[in-house]
Amino acid sequence: VKPGSLYYKNGYQAITHIIKTEGLAGFYRGYGATLVSFGPFSGFYFLFYEKFKNFAKSIGGYSSEKDMPFWAFLLCGAGAGSGAALVTNPLDLVKLRLQIQRGQANSNKGGKTTAKPLSISKVEYKNILDGLVKLYKYEGIAGFACGVQARMLFFGTSTALSIALFESLKLGFQDVLGG
């Protein structure tokens, strides 16, 4: 791997380089930030989903979820996933940047190999809070929206499908099992 390069020839080279330059901890870079970003995403997702579902029942005149068509669950899931992605985008962006900060091998005085961070953002993040502060400091409020359209599209479609299938199967099993 050339200094300043973020690309590897294959998986083996990536694994050996990360172990050599960062140790086993290099594989878990950004894991804490992942946990911090998934919690709020899930919370907002289910909050929005229940609100959209209640709204769909009221405007569609459905007395219960059993009366709602599949497409209504799709729309509720898409809206909830997109909304949660929008609200939590800054957390996800910092998480992603923490994960892709890679180290360049350098030698310190003791002869040990240390990692000098390299990142697409050119700014080193120590943790998620530090990342949010630096994101705002160097990119302004617009930095919080970096990549938000792609994230909303991804989560809107994936959560629409997963929740609509879940609701359909749940209702089907309730009918079969008498619930």
Short mmCIF file of N, CA and C in Angstrom, two decimals, residues 23-141:
data_model
loop_
_atom_site.label_atom_id
_atom_site.label_comp_id
_atom_site.label_asym_id
_atom_site.label_seq_id
_atom_site.Cartn_x
_atom_site.Cartn_y
_atom_site.Cartn_z
N GLY A 23 -2.87 -2.99 14.29
CA GLY A 23 -3.19 -4.07 15.21
C GLY A 23 -4.64 -4.52 15.04
N LEU A 24 -5.05 -5.42 15.89
CA LEU A 24 -6.41 -5.96 15.83
C LEU A 24 -7.47 -4.87 16.01
N ALA A 25 -7.14 -3.85 16.77
CA ALA A 25 -8.08 -2.75 17.01
C ALA A 25 -8.46 -2.03 15.71
N GLY A 26 -7.61 -2.10 14.69
CA GLY A 26 -7.91 -1.45 13.41
C GLY A 26 -9.16 -1.97 12.76
N PHE A 27 -9.53 -3.22 13.04
CA PHE A 27 -10.74 -3.80 12.46
C PHE A 27 -12.01 -3.26 13.12
N TYR A 28 -11.86 -2.65 14.26
CA TYR A 28 -13.01 -2.13 15.00
C TYR A 28 -13.07 -0.61 15.01
N ARG A 29 -12.33 0.01 14.11
CA ARG A 29 -12.32 1.47 14.02
C ARG A 29 -13.74 1.95 13.75
N GLY A 30 -14.21 2.83 14.58
CA GLY A 30 -15.55 3.39 14.39
C GLY A 30 -16.67 2.53 14.93
N TYR A 31 -16.36 1.44 15.62
CA TYR A 31 -17.42 0.56 16.12
C TYR A 31 -18.28 1.26 17.18
N GLY A 32 -17.64 1.99 18.07
CA GLY A 32 -18.40 2.74 19.08
C GLY A 32 -19.35 3.74 18.41
N ALA A 33 -18.85 4.39 17.37
CA ALA A 33 -19.69 5.34 16.63
C ALA A 33 -20.84 4.62 15.94
N THR A 34 -20.61 3.39 15.50
CA THR A 34 -21.68 2.60 14.88
C THR A 34 -22.79 2.36 15.89
N LEU A 35 -22.41 1.98 17.09
CA LEU A 35 -23.42 1.75 18.12
C LEU A 35 -24.18 3.03 18.46
N VAL A 36 -23.44 4.14 18.52
CA VAL A 36 -24.06 5.43 18.85
C VAL A 36 -25.01 5.89 17.74
N SER A 37 -24.70 5.58 16.49
CA SER A 37 -25.57 6.04 15.39
C SER A 37 -26.76 5.12 15.16
N PHE A 38 -26.63 3.82 15.40
CA PHE A 38 -27.75 2.91 15.15
C PHE A 38 -28.88 3.07 16.16
N GLY A 39 -28.55 3.37 17.40
CA GLY A 39 -29.59 3.57 18.42
C GLY A 39 -30.56 4.68 18.05
N PRO A 40 -30.06 5.89 17.81
CA PRO A 40 -30.96 6.97 17.42
C PRO A 40 -31.71 6.69 16.12
N PHE A 41 -31.03 6.06 15.14
CA PHE A 41 -31.71 5.74 13.88
C PHE A 41 -32.92 4.85 14.15
N SER A 42 -32.73 3.80 14.93
CA SER A 42 -33.83 2.88 15.23
C SER A 42 -34.94 3.58 15.99
N GLY A 43 -34.58 4.40 16.95
CA GLY A 43 -35.59 5.13 17.72
C GLY A 43 -36.42 6.05 16.84
N PHE A 44 -35.75 6.86 16.01
CA PHE A 44 -36.48 7.75 15.11
C PHE A 44 -37.29 6.96 14.09
N TYR A 45 -36.72 5.85 13.60
CA TYR A 45 -37.43 5.05 12.60
C TYR A 45 -38.78 4.57 13.14
N PHE A 46 -38.77 3.96 14.31
CA PHE A 46 -40.03 3.43 14.85
C PHE A 46 -40.98 4.55 15.28
N LEU A 47 -40.45 5.65 15.77
CA LEU A 47 -41.30 6.81 16.08
C LEU A 47 -42.02 7.28 14.82
N PHE A 48 -41.25 7.51 13.74
CA PHE A 48 -41.84 7.97 12.49
C PHE A 48 -42.79 6.93 11.89
N TYR A 49 -42.41 5.66 11.96
CA TYR A 49 -43.24 4.61 11.38
C TYR A 49 -44.61 4.56 12.05
N GLU A 50 -44.64 4.61 13.36
CA GLU A 50 -45.94 4.58 14.07
C GLU A 50 -46.76 5.82 13.74
N LYS A 51 -46.11 6.98 13.64
CA LYS A 51 -46.85 8.21 13.28
C LYS A 51 -47.42 8.11 11.86
N PHE A 52 -46.59 7.64 10.91
CA PHE A 52 -47.06 7.49 9.53
C PHE A 52 -48.17 6.45 9.44
N LYS A 53 -48.04 5.37 10.18
CA LYS A 53 -49.06 4.31 10.15
C LYS A 53 -50.39 4.82 10.70
N ASN A 54 -50.35 5.56 11.80
CA ASN A 54 -51.58 6.13 12.36
C ASN A 54 -52.20 7.14 11.40
N PHE A 55 -51.33 7.94 10.74
CA PHE A 55 -51.81 8.91 9.76
C PHE A 55 -52.46 8.19 8.58
N ALA A 56 -51.83 7.12 8.09
CA ALA A 56 -52.38 6.34 6.96
C ALA A 56 -53.72 5.72 7.33
N LYS A 57 -53.84 5.22 8.57
CA LYS A 57 -55.12 4.65 9.00
C LYS A 57 -56.21 5.71 9.02
N SER A 58 -55.86 6.90 9.49
CA SER A 58 -56.87 7.95 9.59
C SER A 58 -57.30 8.49 8.22
N ILE A 59 -56.34 8.74 7.33
CA ILE A 59 -56.75 9.30 6.03
C ILE A 59 -57.31 8.22 5.09
N GLY A 60 -56.92 6.97 5.31
CA GLY A 60 -57.43 5.87 4.47
C GLY A 60 -58.74 5.30 4.99
N GLY A 61 -59.13 5.71 6.19
CA GLY A 61 -60.36 5.20 6.77
C GLY A 61 -60.26 3.74 7.21
N TYR A 62 -59.05 3.30 7.53
CA TYR A 62 -58.86 1.91 7.96
C TYR A 62 -59.10 1.83 9.46
N SER A 63 -59.90 0.85 9.87
CA SER A 63 -60.19 0.72 11.29
C SER A 63 -59.05 0.03 12.05
N SER A 64 -58.26 -0.78 11.36
CA SER A 64 -57.13 -1.44 12.00
C SER A 64 -56.05 -1.71 10.96
N GLU A 65 -54.93 -2.21 11.43
CA GLU A 65 -53.83 -2.55 10.53
C GLU A 65 -54.23 -3.66 9.56
N LYS A 66 -55.13 -4.53 9.98
CA LYS A 66 -55.57 -5.64 9.12
C LYS A 66 -56.23 -5.13 7.85
N ASP A 67 -56.78 -3.93 7.91
CA ASP A 67 -57.48 -3.37 6.74
C ASP A 67 -56.52 -2.63 5.79
N MET A 68 -55.32 -2.35 6.26
CA MET A 68 -54.39 -1.57 5.45
C MET A 68 -53.79 -2.41 4.33
N PRO A 69 -53.70 -1.85 3.12
CA PRO A 69 -53.08 -2.58 2.01
C PRO A 69 -51.55 -2.58 2.14
N PHE A 70 -50.93 -3.51 1.43
CA PHE A 70 -49.47 -3.66 1.45
C PHE A 70 -48.78 -2.36 1.08
N TRP A 71 -49.29 -1.66 0.07
CA TRP A 71 -48.64 -0.43 -0.38
C TRP A 71 -48.64 0.65 0.70
N ALA A 72 -49.64 0.62 1.59
CA ALA A 72 -49.67 1.62 2.68
C ALA A 72 -48.50 1.37 3.65
N PHE A 73 -48.22 0.10 3.92
CA PHE A 73 -47.07 -0.23 4.77
C PHE A 73 -45.76 0.16 4.08
N LEU A 74 -45.72 -0.05 2.76
CA LEU A 74 -44.53 0.36 1.99
C LEU A 74 -44.28 1.86 2.14
N LEU A 75 -45.34 2.65 1.96
CA LEU A 75 -45.19 4.11 2.05
C LEU A 75 -44.81 4.56 3.46
N CYS A 76 -45.43 3.95 4.46
CA CYS A 76 -45.09 4.30 5.84
C CYS A 76 -43.64 3.95 6.16
N GLY A 77 -43.20 2.78 5.71
CA GLY A 77 -41.81 2.36 5.92
C GLY A 77 -40.83 3.25 5.20
N ALA A 78 -41.17 3.63 3.96
CA ALA A 78 -40.28 4.50 3.18
C ALA A 78 -40.16 5.88 3.85
N GLY A 79 -41.26 6.41 4.28
CA GLY A 79 -41.23 7.71 4.95
C GLY A 79 -40.46 7.67 6.26
N ALA A 80 -40.67 6.60 7.02
CA ALA A 80 -39.98 6.47 8.31
C ALA A 80 -38.48 6.27 8.12
N GLY A 81 -38.10 5.42 7.17
CA GLY A 81 -36.68 5.19 6.92
C GLY A 81 -35.97 6.43 6.41
N SER A 82 -36.64 7.13 5.49
CA SER A 82 -36.06 8.37 4.95
C SER A 82 -35.94 9.44 6.03
N GLY A 83 -36.97 9.55 6.85
CA GLY A 83 -36.94 10.55 7.93
C GLY A 83 -35.86 10.26 8.96
N ALA A 84 -35.73 8.99 9.35
CA ALA A 84 -34.70 8.62 10.32
C ALA A 84 -33.30 8.82 9.73
N ALA A 85 -33.15 8.53 8.44
CA ALA A 85 -31.85 8.73 7.77
C ALA A 85 -31.50 10.22 7.73
N LEU A 86 -32.48 11.06 7.47
CA LEU A 86 -32.26 12.51 7.43
C LEU A 86 -31.80 13.03 8.79
N VAL A 87 -32.51 12.64 9.83
CA VAL A 87 -32.22 13.16 11.17
C VAL A 87 -30.87 12.67 11.69
N THR A 88 -30.52 11.44 11.38
CA THR A 88 -29.29 10.86 11.95
C THR A 88 -28.11 10.91 10.98
N ASN A 89 -28.24 11.60 9.86
CA ASN A 89 -27.16 11.65 8.87
C ASN A 89 -25.83 12.14 9.44
N PRO A 90 -25.80 13.20 10.25
CA PRO A 90 -24.50 13.64 10.78
C PRO A 90 -23.78 12.55 11.57
N LEU A 91 -24.54 11.80 12.38
CA LEU A 91 -23.93 10.70 13.15
C LEU A 91 -23.37 9.63 12.22
N ASP A 92 -24.13 9.30 11.18
CA ASP A 92 -23.69 8.26 10.26
C ASP A 92 -22.47 8.72 9.45
N LEU A 93 -22.46 9.98 9.07
CA LEU A 93 -21.33 10.52 8.32
C LEU A 93 -20.04 10.46 9.13
N VAL A 94 -20.10 10.88 10.39
CA VAL A 94 -18.92 10.82 11.26
C VAL A 94 -18.52 9.37 11.49
N LYS A 95 -19.49 8.49 11.71
CA LYS A 95 -19.19 7.06 11.88
C LYS A 95 -18.44 6.52 10.67
N LEU A 96 -18.92 6.84 9.49
CA LEU A 96 -18.28 6.37 8.27
C LEU A 96 -16.85 6.90 8.15
N ARG A 97 -16.68 8.17 8.43
CA ARG A 97 -15.33 8.76 8.34
C ARG A 97 -14.39 8.17 9.38
N LEU A 98 -14.90 7.88 10.57
CA LEU A 98 -14.07 7.21 11.57
C LEU A 98 -13.65 5.83 11.09
N GLN A 99 -14.57 5.13 10.44
CA GLN A 99 -14.27 3.78 9.98
C GLN A 99 -13.24 3.75 8.85
N ILE A 100 -13.24 4.77 8.01
CA ILE A 100 -12.33 4.74 6.86
C ILE A 100 -11.01 5.45 7.11
N GLN A 101 -10.86 6.08 8.28
CA GLN A 101 -9.55 6.65 8.62
C GLN A 101 -8.57 5.50 8.71
N ARG A 102 -7.65 5.47 7.83
CA ARG A 102 -6.68 4.37 7.83
C ARG A 102 -5.33 4.90 8.24
N GLY A 103 -4.50 4.03 8.69
CA GLY A 103 -3.19 4.44 9.16
C GLY A 103 -2.09 4.22 8.13
N GLN A 104 -1.13 5.10 8.15
CA GLN A 104 0.07 4.99 7.32
C GLN A 104 1.20 4.64 8.27
N ALA A 105 1.93 3.59 7.97
CA ALA A 105 2.98 3.12 8.88
C ALA A 105 4.08 4.16 9.03
N ASN A 106 4.41 4.45 10.25
CA ASN A 106 5.52 5.36 10.59
C ASN A 106 6.27 4.73 11.74
N SER A 107 7.49 5.09 11.91
CA SER A 107 8.26 4.60 13.05
C SER A 107 8.41 5.71 14.06
N ASN A 108 8.20 5.35 15.33
CA ASN A 108 8.46 6.34 16.37
C ASN A 108 9.83 6.06 16.97
N LYS A 109 10.20 6.79 18.00
CA LYS A 109 11.53 6.65 18.58
C LYS A 109 11.80 5.26 19.13
N GLY A 110 10.78 4.59 19.61
CA GLY A 110 10.97 3.26 20.19
C GLY A 110 11.03 2.17 19.15
N GLY A 111 10.89 2.50 17.88
CA GLY A 111 10.96 1.52 16.82
C GLY A 111 9.64 0.81 16.56
N LYS A 112 8.60 1.11 17.33
CA LYS A 112 7.30 0.50 17.11
C LYS A 112 6.62 1.17 15.93
N THR A 113 5.79 0.40 15.27
CA THR A 113 5.01 0.95 14.16
C THR A 113 3.76 1.61 14.73
N THR A 114 3.53 2.82 14.31
CA THR A 114 2.33 3.54 14.73
C THR A 114 1.55 3.93 13.49
N ALA A 115 0.34 4.38 13.69
CA ALA A 115 -0.50 4.75 12.55
C ALA A 115 -0.71 6.25 12.53
N LYS A 116 -0.44 6.84 11.41
CA LYS A 116 -0.75 8.25 11.19
C LYS A 116 -2.03 8.27 10.36
N PRO A 117 -3.11 8.84 10.87
CA PRO A 117 -4.38 8.75 10.18
C PRO A 117 -4.38 9.41 8.80
N LEU A 118 -5.01 8.73 7.89
CA LEU A 118 -5.29 9.25 6.56
C LEU A 118 -6.79 9.15 6.39
N SER A 119 -7.39 10.12 5.80
CA SER A 119 -8.83 10.08 5.65
C SER A 119 -9.24 10.87 4.43
N ILE A 120 -10.36 10.51 3.87
CA ILE A 120 -10.91 11.27 2.76
C ILE A 120 -11.22 12.69 3.21
N SER A 121 -11.66 12.87 4.45
CA SER A 121 -12.02 14.19 4.94
C SER A 121 -10.81 15.06 5.27
N LYS A 122 -9.61 14.47 5.30
CA LYS A 122 -8.36 15.16 5.60
C LYS A 122 -8.31 15.73 7.03
N VAL A 123 -9.30 15.39 7.84
CA VAL A 123 -9.33 15.83 9.23
C VAL A 123 -9.49 14.58 10.09
N GLU A 124 -8.63 14.43 11.07
CA GLU A 124 -8.71 13.26 11.94
C GLU A 124 -9.80 13.45 12.99
N TYR A 125 -10.63 12.43 13.13
CA TYR A 125 -11.66 12.41 14.17
C TYR A 125 -11.21 11.45 15.26
N LYS A 126 -11.28 11.88 16.51
CA LYS A 126 -10.90 11.02 17.63
C LYS A 126 -12.07 10.13 18.07
N ASN A 127 -13.26 10.69 18.01
CA ASN A 127 -14.47 9.97 18.41
C ASN A 127 -15.66 10.66 17.76
N ILE A 128 -16.86 10.21 18.04
CA ILE A 128 -18.02 10.75 17.34
C ILE A 128 -18.29 12.22 17.72
N LEU A 129 -18.12 12.56 18.98
CA LEU A 129 -18.33 13.96 19.39
C LEU A 129 -17.31 14.88 18.75
N ASP A 130 -16.05 14.48 18.79
CA ASP A 130 -14.99 15.25 18.14
C ASP A 130 -15.28 15.38 16.64
N GLY A 131 -15.76 14.31 16.04
CA GLY A 131 -16.09 14.34 14.62
C GLY A 131 -17.21 15.31 14.30
N LEU A 132 -18.25 15.33 15.12
CA LEU A 132 -19.36 16.27 14.90
C LEU A 132 -18.90 17.72 15.02
N VAL A 133 -18.07 17.97 16.03
CA VAL A 133 -17.54 19.33 16.22
C VAL A 133 -16.69 19.74 15.03
N LYS A 134 -15.79 18.86 14.59
CA LYS A 134 -14.92 19.19 13.46
C LYS A 134 -15.69 19.25 12.14
N LEU A 135 -16.69 18.43 11.99
CA LEU A 135 -17.53 18.49 10.79
C LEU A 135 -18.16 19.88 10.67
N TYR A 136 -18.70 20.37 11.77
CA TYR A 136 -19.31 21.71 11.76
C TYR A 136 -18.24 22.80 11.57
N LYS A 137 -17.12 22.66 12.27
CA LYS A 137 -16.06 23.67 12.22
C LYS A 137 -15.50 23.83 10.80
N TYR A 138 -15.23 22.72 10.12
CA TYR A 138 -14.57 22.78 8.82
C TYR A 138 -15.52 22.78 7.62
N GLU A 139 -16.74 22.27 7.80
CA GLU A 139 -17.66 22.18 6.66
C GLU A 139 -18.96 22.94 6.86
N GLY A 140 -19.16 23.47 8.07
CA GLY A 140 -20.36 24.23 8.33
C GLY A 140 -21.58 23.34 8.44
N ILE A 141 -22.71 23.97 8.57
CA ILE A 141 -23.97 23.24 8.73
C ILE A 141 -24.26 22.38 7.50
#
